[in-house]
């Protein structure tokens, strides 16, 4: 007689189901990791690609021209925003509101469904252990099978040898599947499944009573029960193994949120008043380090969060500190995009608009075209006519056709319908007012 294999081989259906649950668990863990660390991932990635950029005290701005980029371009109208490389002027009415992101619970997985117990993340398992498995108390009997047998709620209770009754709190019945499950073995099992109770469920109602008695005295069941009870007790006492690590992570995350909120506030202040950000160097507490680092030094005198941040930076306890010119440029760009989005919303609300264009070379002799949009603002208490600056755009071809193509392309990228344009304003250049090859947009 051939030897009986130690473990029962899984069928193809069970293998596919296990693979699907493992894939769902992996995706849930990835989504959770991405959402928790999204606040820092972008800055960390930026710093890793610019190894020397975030070391305040070591990097110098190359030349007075770079140090004062945007000094001539920052001073524009109150409602205007310069979306150039280094400078943006958000307006008072259109300042983006900065708020802290809330970390939302991970994927919509029904944790009380026994079918999902094999693919839960650690946080889901903790929540499930704290709340416990749910039973439908309204179900007294299940549907009758072909042998005339069915589930009965009396299976939840075991009668001991001394005639006392004890609740099988680990036993769960799924009304949808008409199957029994062992909660602790399904969730905490580490080896191969030994029966339907810890895998796909059990619905052999003819032998159900004997199978339950056999399962509840098994060594693997006792081990999983013990792990379940210990975890539940630790969660009640808030003494899980990773509690200290999680508390440290939460405090560090809150700390960096507060730091970034203060840095964003400084960037908004300098951009609002059209002030130059950088000076001739980027060293803390050095003469000529610019307005941005000067405000950081001033804020450090009164704010405990910035005082701690300065201590870490000066003692080289952190390599990513969000004080370099790269971070300044990135924040300026993000704020400028937000302001432009708000302006476009107002223009679309007004529907009709006019544009004002003008071209001028910058200090590097690169021709740039400014676009200003004029529209009726209905958001204020009184209806007003507003002119908002949308940005500078590089122009390589200054002929009427070249300027026409650039303007159409930019209006299309801003999602503004050219058919709603009711006015155009240019200077008196020949390529603007030409009768045959002029720039004027005709509809």
Short mmCIF file of C-alpha atoms in Angstrom, two decimals:
data_model
loop_
_atom_site.label_atom_id
_atom_site.label_comp_id
_atom_site.label_asym_id
_atom_site.label_seq_id
_atom_site.Cartn_x
_atom_site.Cartn_y
_atom_site.Cartn_z
CA UNK A 1 0.00 0.00 0.00
CA UNK A 2 1.56 3.38 -1.03
CA UNK A 3 2.40 5.80 1.79
CA UNK A 4 -0.16 8.50 2.54
CA UNK A 5 1.22 11.96 1.71
CA UNK A 6 1.80 14.19 4.72
CA UNK A 7 0.03 17.19 3.20
CA UNK A 8 -2.92 17.21 0.83
CA UNK A 9 -2.07 18.78 -2.52
CA UNK A 10 -4.10 21.84 -3.43
CA UNK A 11 -6.35 21.72 -6.44
CA UNK A 12 -5.87 24.18 -9.30
CA UNK A 13 -8.92 26.13 -8.14
CA UNK A 14 -7.53 26.51 -4.63
CA UNK A 15 -4.12 27.53 -5.99
CA UNK A 16 -5.69 30.21 -8.17
CA UNK A 17 -7.78 31.50 -5.27
CA UNK A 18 -4.77 31.62 -2.93
CA UNK A 19 -2.73 33.42 -5.59
CA UNK A 20 -5.54 35.96 -6.06
CA UNK A 21 -5.78 36.63 -2.30
CA UNK A 22 -2.01 37.04 -2.02
CA UNK A 23 -2.05 39.49 -4.92
CA UNK A 24 -4.85 41.51 -3.29
CA UNK A 25 -2.94 41.60 -0.03
CA UNK A 26 0.22 42.76 -1.78
CA UNK A 27 -1.64 45.53 -3.58
CA UNK A 28 -3.33 46.63 -0.35
CA UNK A 29 0.05 46.85 1.40
CA UNK A 30 1.51 48.85 -1.50
CA UNK A 31 -1.38 51.33 -1.46
CA UNK A 32 -1.05 51.72 2.29
CA UNK A 33 2.70 52.32 2.09
CA UNK A 34 2.29 54.88 -0.70
CA UNK A 35 -0.42 56.86 1.14
CA UNK A 36 1.46 56.98 4.44
CA UNK A 37 4.71 58.17 2.84
CA UNK A 38 3.30 60.33 0.03
CA UNK A 39 4.00 63.48 2.06
CA UNK A 40 7.76 62.86 1.86
CA UNK A 41 8.36 60.69 -1.19
CA UNK A 42 8.49 63.48 -3.75
CA UNK A 43 10.96 65.61 -1.76
CA UNK A 44 13.13 62.59 -0.93
CA UNK A 45 13.27 61.56 -4.59
CA UNK A 46 14.24 65.08 -5.58
CA UNK A 47 17.02 65.17 -3.01
CA UNK A 48 18.41 61.81 -4.10
CA UNK A 49 18.76 63.06 -7.70
CA UNK A 50 20.51 66.26 -6.50
CA UNK A 51 22.91 64.97 -3.88
CA UNK A 52 24.55 68.26 -3.16
CA UNK A 53 21.59 70.56 -3.46
CA UNK A 54 20.13 70.15 0.03
CA UNK A 55 23.31 70.75 2.02
CA UNK A 56 22.92 74.26 3.35
CA UNK A 57 26.31 75.71 4.05
CA UNK A 58 28.05 73.85 1.22
CA UNK A 59 26.32 74.96 -2.01
CA UNK A 60 26.78 78.42 -3.44
CA UNK A 61 24.68 80.15 -6.04
CA UNK A 62 26.69 80.46 -9.21
CA UNK A 63 26.96 84.15 -10.02
CA UNK A 64 24.97 87.19 -9.13
CA UNK A 65 22.76 86.69 -12.16
CA UNK A 66 21.48 83.30 -10.92
CA UNK A 67 21.21 84.56 -7.37
CA UNK A 68 18.87 87.31 -8.42
CA UNK A 69 16.80 85.44 -11.01
CA UNK A 70 13.35 86.88 -11.18
CA UNK A 71 14.17 90.19 -9.46
CA UNK A 72 12.98 92.06 -12.51
CA UNK A 73 10.08 89.73 -13.18
CA UNK A 74 8.56 89.35 -9.73
CA UNK A 75 6.92 92.79 -9.57
CA UNK A 76 3.64 92.49 -11.46
CA UNK A 77 0.01 93.37 -10.81
CA UNK A 78 -1.72 92.34 -7.62
CA UNK A 79 -3.81 89.69 -9.35
CA UNK A 80 -0.94 88.38 -11.39
CA UNK A 81 1.21 85.30 -11.01
CA UNK A 82 4.60 84.83 -12.69
CA UNK A 83 4.98 81.16 -13.49
CA UNK A 84 8.56 81.45 -14.59
CA UNK A 85 11.27 79.12 -13.33
CA UNK A 86 12.01 80.83 -10.07
CA UNK A 87 9.25 83.28 -9.23
CA UNK A 88 5.48 83.27 -8.78
CA UNK A 89 3.31 86.03 -7.37
CA UNK A 90 0.14 84.56 -5.85
CA UNK A 91 -2.47 87.20 -5.12
CA UNK A 92 -4.27 87.75 -1.86
CA UNK A 93 -7.62 86.69 -3.31
CA UNK A 94 -6.22 83.67 -5.05
CA UNK A 95 -3.77 82.29 -2.51
CA UNK A 96 -4.00 78.50 -2.34
CA UNK A 97 -5.15 77.24 1.00
CA UNK A 98 -2.62 74.80 2.45
CA UNK A 99 -4.09 72.00 4.51
CA UNK A 100 -2.72 68.80 5.97
CA UNK A 101 -3.56 65.61 4.12
CA UNK A 102 -5.59 63.07 5.98
CA UNK A 103 -4.38 59.51 5.75
CA UNK A 104 -7.43 57.57 4.66
CA UNK A 105 -8.13 53.93 5.46
CA UNK A 106 -6.77 51.47 2.93
CA UNK A 107 -8.77 49.72 0.20
CA UNK A 108 -12.40 48.95 0.56
CA UNK A 109 -12.08 45.35 1.71
CA UNK A 110 -14.85 43.87 3.85
CA UNK A 111 -12.80 42.60 6.76
CA UNK A 112 -15.72 40.66 8.26
CA UNK A 113 -16.16 38.55 5.13
CA UNK A 114 -14.44 35.17 5.76
CA UNK A 115 -13.41 35.01 2.11
CA UNK A 116 -11.02 37.96 2.67
CA UNK A 117 -9.42 36.74 5.88
CA UNK A 118 -6.49 35.15 4.08
CA UNK A 119 -5.42 38.43 2.43
CA UNK A 120 -5.63 41.10 5.14
CA UNK A 121 -2.93 43.62 5.97
CA UNK A 122 -1.56 43.98 9.50
CA UNK A 123 -3.74 47.00 10.25
CA UNK A 124 -6.84 45.20 9.03
CA UNK A 125 -6.02 42.19 11.19
CA UNK A 126 -5.65 44.44 14.23
CA UNK A 127 -9.00 46.08 13.56
CA UNK A 128 -10.65 42.69 13.03
CA UNK A 129 -9.14 41.29 16.23
CA UNK A 130 -10.31 44.28 18.26
CA UNK A 131 -13.86 44.12 16.91
CA UNK A 132 -13.99 40.32 16.73
CA UNK A 133 -15.67 38.17 14.08
CA UNK A 134 -19.30 39.02 13.40
CA UNK A 135 -22.11 36.48 13.57
CA UNK A 136 -25.56 36.83 12.11
CA UNK A 137 -27.64 36.01 15.18
CA UNK A 138 -30.82 35.99 13.08
CA UNK A 139 -29.69 32.84 11.28
CA UNK A 140 -31.04 29.86 13.23
CA UNK A 141 -30.88 27.31 10.45
CA UNK A 142 -29.20 27.25 7.06
CA UNK A 143 -30.54 25.93 3.76
CA UNK A 144 -31.07 22.16 3.54
CA UNK A 145 -28.59 20.25 1.36
CA UNK A 146 -29.27 17.19 -0.79
CA UNK A 147 -28.94 14.92 2.26
CA UNK A 148 -31.55 16.84 4.22
CA UNK A 149 -28.94 18.34 6.58
CA UNK A 150 -28.30 21.98 7.34
CA UNK A 151 -26.44 24.41 9.56
CA UNK A 152 -27.82 25.04 13.04
CA UNK A 153 -26.87 27.76 15.49
CA UNK A 154 -26.45 25.07 18.13
CA UNK A 155 -23.06 24.40 16.51
CA UNK A 156 -21.82 27.63 18.12
CA UNK A 157 -22.04 25.90 21.51
CA UNK A 158 -20.07 22.93 22.85
CA UNK A 159 -21.27 20.83 25.78
CA UNK A 160 -18.41 19.87 28.12
CA UNK A 161 -18.11 16.60 30.00
CA UNK A 162 -19.45 18.25 33.17
CA UNK A 163 -22.57 19.29 31.20
CA UNK A 164 -21.52 22.94 31.11
CA UNK A 165 -21.89 24.83 27.84
CA UNK A 166 -19.14 26.89 26.26
CA UNK A 167 -19.34 29.23 23.27
CA UNK A 168 -17.14 28.49 20.27
CA UNK A 169 -16.26 32.13 19.67
CA UNK A 170 -13.83 31.14 16.95
CA UNK A 171 -16.62 29.63 14.80
CA UNK A 172 -18.28 31.78 12.13
CA UNK A 173 -21.05 30.88 9.68
CA UNK A 174 -21.30 32.64 6.32
CA UNK A 175 -24.90 32.96 5.23
CA UNK A 176 -23.91 33.89 1.67
CA UNK A 177 -21.67 30.86 1.20
CA UNK A 178 -23.50 28.48 3.57
CA UNK A 179 -20.15 27.46 5.09
CA UNK A 180 -18.42 27.34 8.49
CA UNK A 181 -15.06 28.97 9.17
CA UNK A 182 -12.55 28.95 12.02
CA UNK A 183 -11.70 32.60 12.57
CA UNK A 184 -8.33 32.20 14.30
CA UNK A 185 -7.05 29.48 11.95
CA UNK A 186 -8.16 31.35 8.85
CA UNK A 187 -6.47 34.59 9.93
CA UNK A 188 -3.35 33.36 11.75
CA UNK A 189 -2.61 30.09 9.94
CA UNK A 190 0.99 29.93 8.67
CA UNK A 191 1.25 26.42 7.19
CA UNK A 192 -0.81 24.42 4.72
CA UNK A 193 -4.56 24.24 5.33
CA UNK A 194 -5.70 21.07 7.02
CA UNK A 195 -9.40 21.25 6.27
CA UNK A 196 -12.20 23.45 5.05
CA UNK A 197 -12.55 25.35 8.32
CA UNK A 198 -9.22 27.14 7.87
CA UNK A 199 -9.39 27.50 4.10
CA UNK A 200 -12.44 27.62 1.82
CA UNK A 201 -15.03 26.79 4.44
CA UNK A 202 -16.77 23.62 5.58
CA UNK A 203 -20.30 22.60 4.56
CA UNK A 204 -20.43 18.82 5.04
CA UNK A 205 -23.33 19.01 7.47
CA UNK A 206 -23.52 15.22 7.85
CA UNK A 207 -20.10 15.13 9.55
CA UNK A 208 -20.03 18.71 10.83
CA UNK A 209 -20.38 17.84 14.51
CA UNK A 210 -17.47 15.39 14.48
CA UNK A 211 -15.31 17.69 12.37
CA UNK A 212 -15.77 20.59 14.79
CA UNK A 213 -14.79 18.42 17.77
CA UNK A 214 -11.73 17.15 15.91
CA UNK A 215 -10.65 20.63 14.86
CA UNK A 216 -10.97 22.34 18.23
CA UNK A 217 -8.59 19.89 19.94
CA UNK A 218 -5.91 20.17 17.23
CA UNK A 219 -2.47 21.55 18.08
CA UNK A 220 -2.54 24.08 15.21
CA UNK A 221 -5.91 25.37 16.38
CA UNK A 222 -4.62 25.84 19.95
CA UNK A 223 -1.61 27.76 18.63
CA UNK A 224 -3.75 30.08 16.51
CA UNK A 225 -6.21 30.61 19.38
CA UNK A 226 -3.33 31.59 21.66
CA UNK A 227 -1.98 34.06 19.09
CA UNK A 228 -5.45 35.57 18.68
CA UNK A 229 -6.01 36.02 22.43
CA UNK A 230 -2.53 37.46 23.02
CA UNK A 231 -2.88 40.00 20.23
CA UNK A 232 -6.31 41.03 21.45
CA UNK A 233 -4.99 41.51 24.98
CA UNK A 234 -2.02 43.57 23.78
CA UNK A 235 -4.26 45.76 21.65
CA UNK A 236 -6.55 46.41 24.62
CA UNK A 237 -3.55 47.42 26.71
CA UNK A 238 -2.01 49.29 23.75
CA UNK A 239 1.21 47.34 24.13
CA UNK A 240 1.72 45.81 20.69
CA UNK A 241 5.29 45.11 19.61
CA UNK A 242 5.31 47.86 16.99
CA UNK A 243 3.56 50.45 19.17
CA UNK A 244 6.73 52.37 20.04
CA UNK A 245 7.94 52.32 16.45
CA UNK A 246 4.58 53.55 15.18
CA UNK A 247 4.41 56.33 17.77
CA UNK A 248 7.90 57.48 16.78
CA UNK A 249 6.93 57.42 13.10
CA UNK A 250 3.74 59.38 13.78
CA UNK A 251 5.61 62.06 15.75
CA UNK A 252 8.24 62.38 13.01
CA UNK A 253 5.56 62.68 10.33
CA UNK A 254 3.75 65.42 12.27
CA UNK A 255 7.06 67.23 12.81
CA UNK A 256 7.86 67.33 9.09
CA UNK A 257 4.35 68.45 8.25
CA UNK A 258 4.74 71.43 10.55
CA UNK A 259 8.15 72.27 9.05
CA UNK A 260 6.83 72.17 5.48
CA UNK A 261 3.80 74.30 6.36
CA UNK A 262 6.12 77.01 7.70
CA UNK A 263 8.40 76.86 4.66
CA UNK A 264 5.39 77.14 2.33
CA UNK A 265 4.20 80.17 4.31
CA UNK A 266 7.59 81.86 3.78
CA UNK A 267 7.51 81.12 0.06
CA UNK A 268 3.99 82.57 -0.24
CA UNK A 269 5.06 85.73 1.61
CA UNK A 270 8.08 86.40 -0.62
CA UNK A 271 6.16 85.62 -3.81
CA UNK A 272 3.22 87.81 -2.80
CA UNK A 273 5.39 90.92 -2.37
CA UNK A 274 7.71 90.18 -5.33
CA UNK A 275 10.85 89.82 -3.20
CA UNK A 276 14.02 88.06 -4.32
CA UNK A 277 14.48 84.68 -2.65
CA UNK A 278 18.23 84.09 -2.75
CA UNK A 279 21.37 86.11 -2.22
CA UNK A 280 25.01 85.50 -3.06
CA UNK A 281 25.24 82.31 -0.96
CA UNK A 282 23.03 79.65 0.61
CA UNK A 283 24.66 79.32 4.02
CA UNK A 284 22.70 79.72 7.21
CA UNK A 285 23.68 82.64 9.45
CA UNK A 286 25.99 84.05 6.76
CA UNK A 287 25.80 87.59 5.38
CA UNK A 288 24.11 87.85 1.99
CA UNK A 289 22.26 84.52 2.15
CA UNK A 290 19.05 86.09 0.82
CA UNK A 291 15.55 86.83 2.04
CA UNK A 292 14.36 83.23 2.29
CA UNK A 293 17.09 81.96 4.62
CA UNK A 294 16.96 85.28 6.47
CA UNK A 295 13.27 84.72 7.24
CA UNK A 296 14.03 81.15 8.32
CA UNK A 297 16.63 82.49 10.77
CA UNK A 298 14.16 85.08 12.08
CA UNK A 299 11.39 82.50 12.51
CA UNK A 300 13.76 80.20 14.38
CA UNK A 301 14.05 82.78 17.18
CA UNK A 302 10.35 82.52 18.06
CA UNK A 303 9.08 79.16 16.79
CA UNK A 304 10.07 75.94 18.62
CA UNK A 305 9.45 73.80 15.51
CA UNK A 306 11.91 75.81 13.41
CA UNK A 307 14.35 75.99 16.31
CA UNK A 308 14.45 72.18 16.42
CA UNK A 309 14.77 72.07 12.63
CA UNK A 310 17.71 74.47 12.65
CA UNK A 311 19.37 72.37 15.34
CA UNK A 312 19.07 69.25 13.20
CA UNK A 313 20.39 71.04 10.11
CA UNK A 314 23.38 72.61 11.84
CA UNK A 315 24.27 69.34 13.60
CA UNK A 316 23.91 67.47 10.28
CA UNK A 317 21.28 65.16 11.75
CA UNK A 318 19.19 65.31 8.58
CA UNK A 319 20.23 65.36 4.94
CA UNK A 320 16.83 66.49 3.59
CA UNK A 321 15.84 69.82 5.13
CA UNK A 322 13.69 71.55 2.44
CA UNK A 323 15.75 74.76 2.49
CA UNK A 324 17.63 74.50 -0.82
CA UNK A 325 16.85 76.52 -3.94
CA UNK A 326 15.49 73.40 -5.66
CA UNK A 327 12.75 73.07 -3.04
CA UNK A 328 12.01 76.79 -3.29
CA UNK A 329 11.57 76.53 -7.06
CA UNK A 330 9.37 73.47 -6.73
CA UNK A 331 7.10 75.11 -4.16
CA UNK A 332 6.89 78.26 -6.30
CA UNK A 333 5.87 76.18 -9.30
CA UNK A 334 3.21 74.28 -7.32
CA UNK A 335 1.77 77.52 -5.92
CA UNK A 336 1.80 79.10 -9.37
CA UNK A 337 -0.05 76.14 -10.89
CA UNK A 338 -2.67 76.38 -8.16
CA UNK A 339 -3.16 80.12 -8.70
CA UNK A 340 -3.42 79.66 -12.47
CA UNK A 341 -6.04 76.95 -11.98
CA UNK A 342 -8.14 79.31 -9.84
CA UNK A 343 -7.86 82.06 -12.46
CA UNK A 344 -9.01 79.72 -15.23
CA UNK A 345 -12.02 78.71 -13.11
CA UNK A 346 -13.05 82.35 -12.80
CA UNK A 347 -12.54 82.96 -16.52
CA UNK A 348 -14.74 79.99 -17.40
CA UNK A 349 -17.38 81.20 -14.97
CA UNK A 350 -17.40 84.56 -16.75
CA UNK A 351 -17.33 82.69 -20.12
CA UNK A 352 -16.19 85.66 -22.25
CA UNK A 353 -12.73 87.19 -21.94
CA UNK A 354 -10.07 89.28 -23.66
CA UNK A 355 -6.32 88.83 -23.90
CA UNK A 356 -3.43 91.30 -23.76
CA UNK A 357 -0.10 90.19 -25.23
CA UNK A 358 3.35 91.74 -25.21
CA UNK A 359 6.84 90.47 -26.04
CA UNK A 360 10.13 91.44 -24.43
CA UNK A 361 13.59 89.84 -24.19
CA UNK A 362 14.91 88.81 -20.79
CA UNK A 363 18.47 89.30 -19.48
CA UNK A 364 19.66 86.31 -21.52
CA UNK A 365 18.18 87.87 -24.69
CA UNK A 366 15.52 85.16 -24.90
CA UNK A 367 12.29 86.51 -26.35
CA UNK A 368 9.34 85.99 -23.96
CA UNK A 369 5.67 86.73 -24.47
CA UNK A 370 3.43 87.67 -21.56
CA UNK A 371 -0.27 86.78 -21.58
CA UNK A 372 -2.81 88.71 -19.50
CA UNK A 373 -6.45 87.71 -19.47
CA UNK A 374 -9.22 90.26 -18.81
CA UNK A 375 -12.60 89.04 -17.57
CA UNK A 376 -15.57 89.85 -15.31
CA UNK A 377 -15.25 88.51 -11.78
CA UNK A 378 -18.54 87.35 -10.28
CA UNK A 379 -17.04 85.86 -7.11
CA UNK A 380 -16.69 89.11 -5.17
CA UNK A 381 -19.55 90.96 -3.50
CA UNK A 382 -19.66 93.35 -6.45
CA UNK A 383 -19.09 92.58 -10.11
CA UNK A 384 -15.62 93.78 -11.12
CA UNK A 385 -13.41 93.66 -14.20
CA UNK A 386 -10.14 91.87 -13.46
CA UNK A 387 -6.87 91.50 -15.33
CA UNK A 388 -4.85 88.43 -14.34
CA UNK A 389 -1.36 87.54 -15.46
CA UNK A 390 -1.07 83.94 -16.69
CA UNK A 391 2.67 83.80 -17.28
CA UNK A 392 5.64 84.21 -19.60
CA UNK A 393 6.03 81.92 -22.60
CA UNK A 394 9.19 81.43 -24.63
CA UNK A 395 8.92 82.59 -28.25
CA UNK A 396 11.42 81.41 -30.87
CA UNK A 397 9.61 82.84 -33.89
CA UNK A 398 8.58 86.50 -33.51
CA UNK A 399 6.73 86.70 -36.81
CA UNK A 400 2.98 87.06 -36.84
CA UNK A 401 2.53 83.36 -37.65
CA UNK A 402 4.92 82.25 -34.91
CA UNK A 403 3.22 84.36 -32.26
CA UNK A 404 -0.18 83.17 -33.46
CA UNK A 405 0.81 79.50 -33.09
CA UNK A 406 2.27 80.04 -29.62
CA UNK A 407 -0.83 81.88 -28.41
CA UNK A 408 -3.25 79.26 -29.76
CA UNK A 409 -1.18 76.48 -28.22
CA UNK A 410 -1.09 78.14 -24.80
CA UNK A 411 -4.82 78.97 -24.79
CA UNK A 412 -5.55 75.36 -25.70
CA UNK A 413 -3.28 74.09 -22.89
CA UNK A 414 -5.14 76.39 -20.48
CA UNK A 415 -8.43 74.89 -21.72
CA UNK A 416 -9.77 78.29 -22.81
CA UNK A 417 -12.11 78.35 -25.80
CA UNK A 418 -10.85 80.79 -28.43
CA UNK A 419 -14.43 81.20 -29.60
CA UNK A 420 -15.25 82.94 -26.30
CA UNK A 421 -12.57 85.60 -26.82
CA UNK A 422 -14.12 89.04 -27.24
CA UNK A 423 -11.07 91.29 -27.32
CA UNK A 424 -7.37 91.34 -28.23
CA UNK A 425 -4.73 93.83 -27.18
CA UNK A 426 -1.19 94.15 -28.63
CA UNK A 427 1.50 96.76 -29.08
CA UNK A 428 1.83 98.55 -32.41
CA UNK A 429 4.52 96.31 -33.89
CA UNK A 430 4.29 95.64 -37.60
CA UNK A 431 4.02 91.91 -37.09
CA UNK A 432 1.05 92.53 -34.80
CA UNK A 433 -1.03 94.93 -36.88
CA UNK A 434 -0.14 93.74 -40.36
CA UNK A 435 -3.13 93.49 -42.67
CA UNK A 436 -2.11 90.27 -44.46
CA UNK A 437 0.34 88.52 -42.09
CA UNK A 438 -0.50 90.22 -38.85
CA UNK A 439 -1.02 88.42 -35.59
CA UNK A 440 -4.67 89.41 -35.00
CA UNK A 441 -6.83 86.34 -34.31
CA UNK A 442 -9.81 86.11 -36.66
CA UNK A 443 -12.83 83.94 -35.99
#
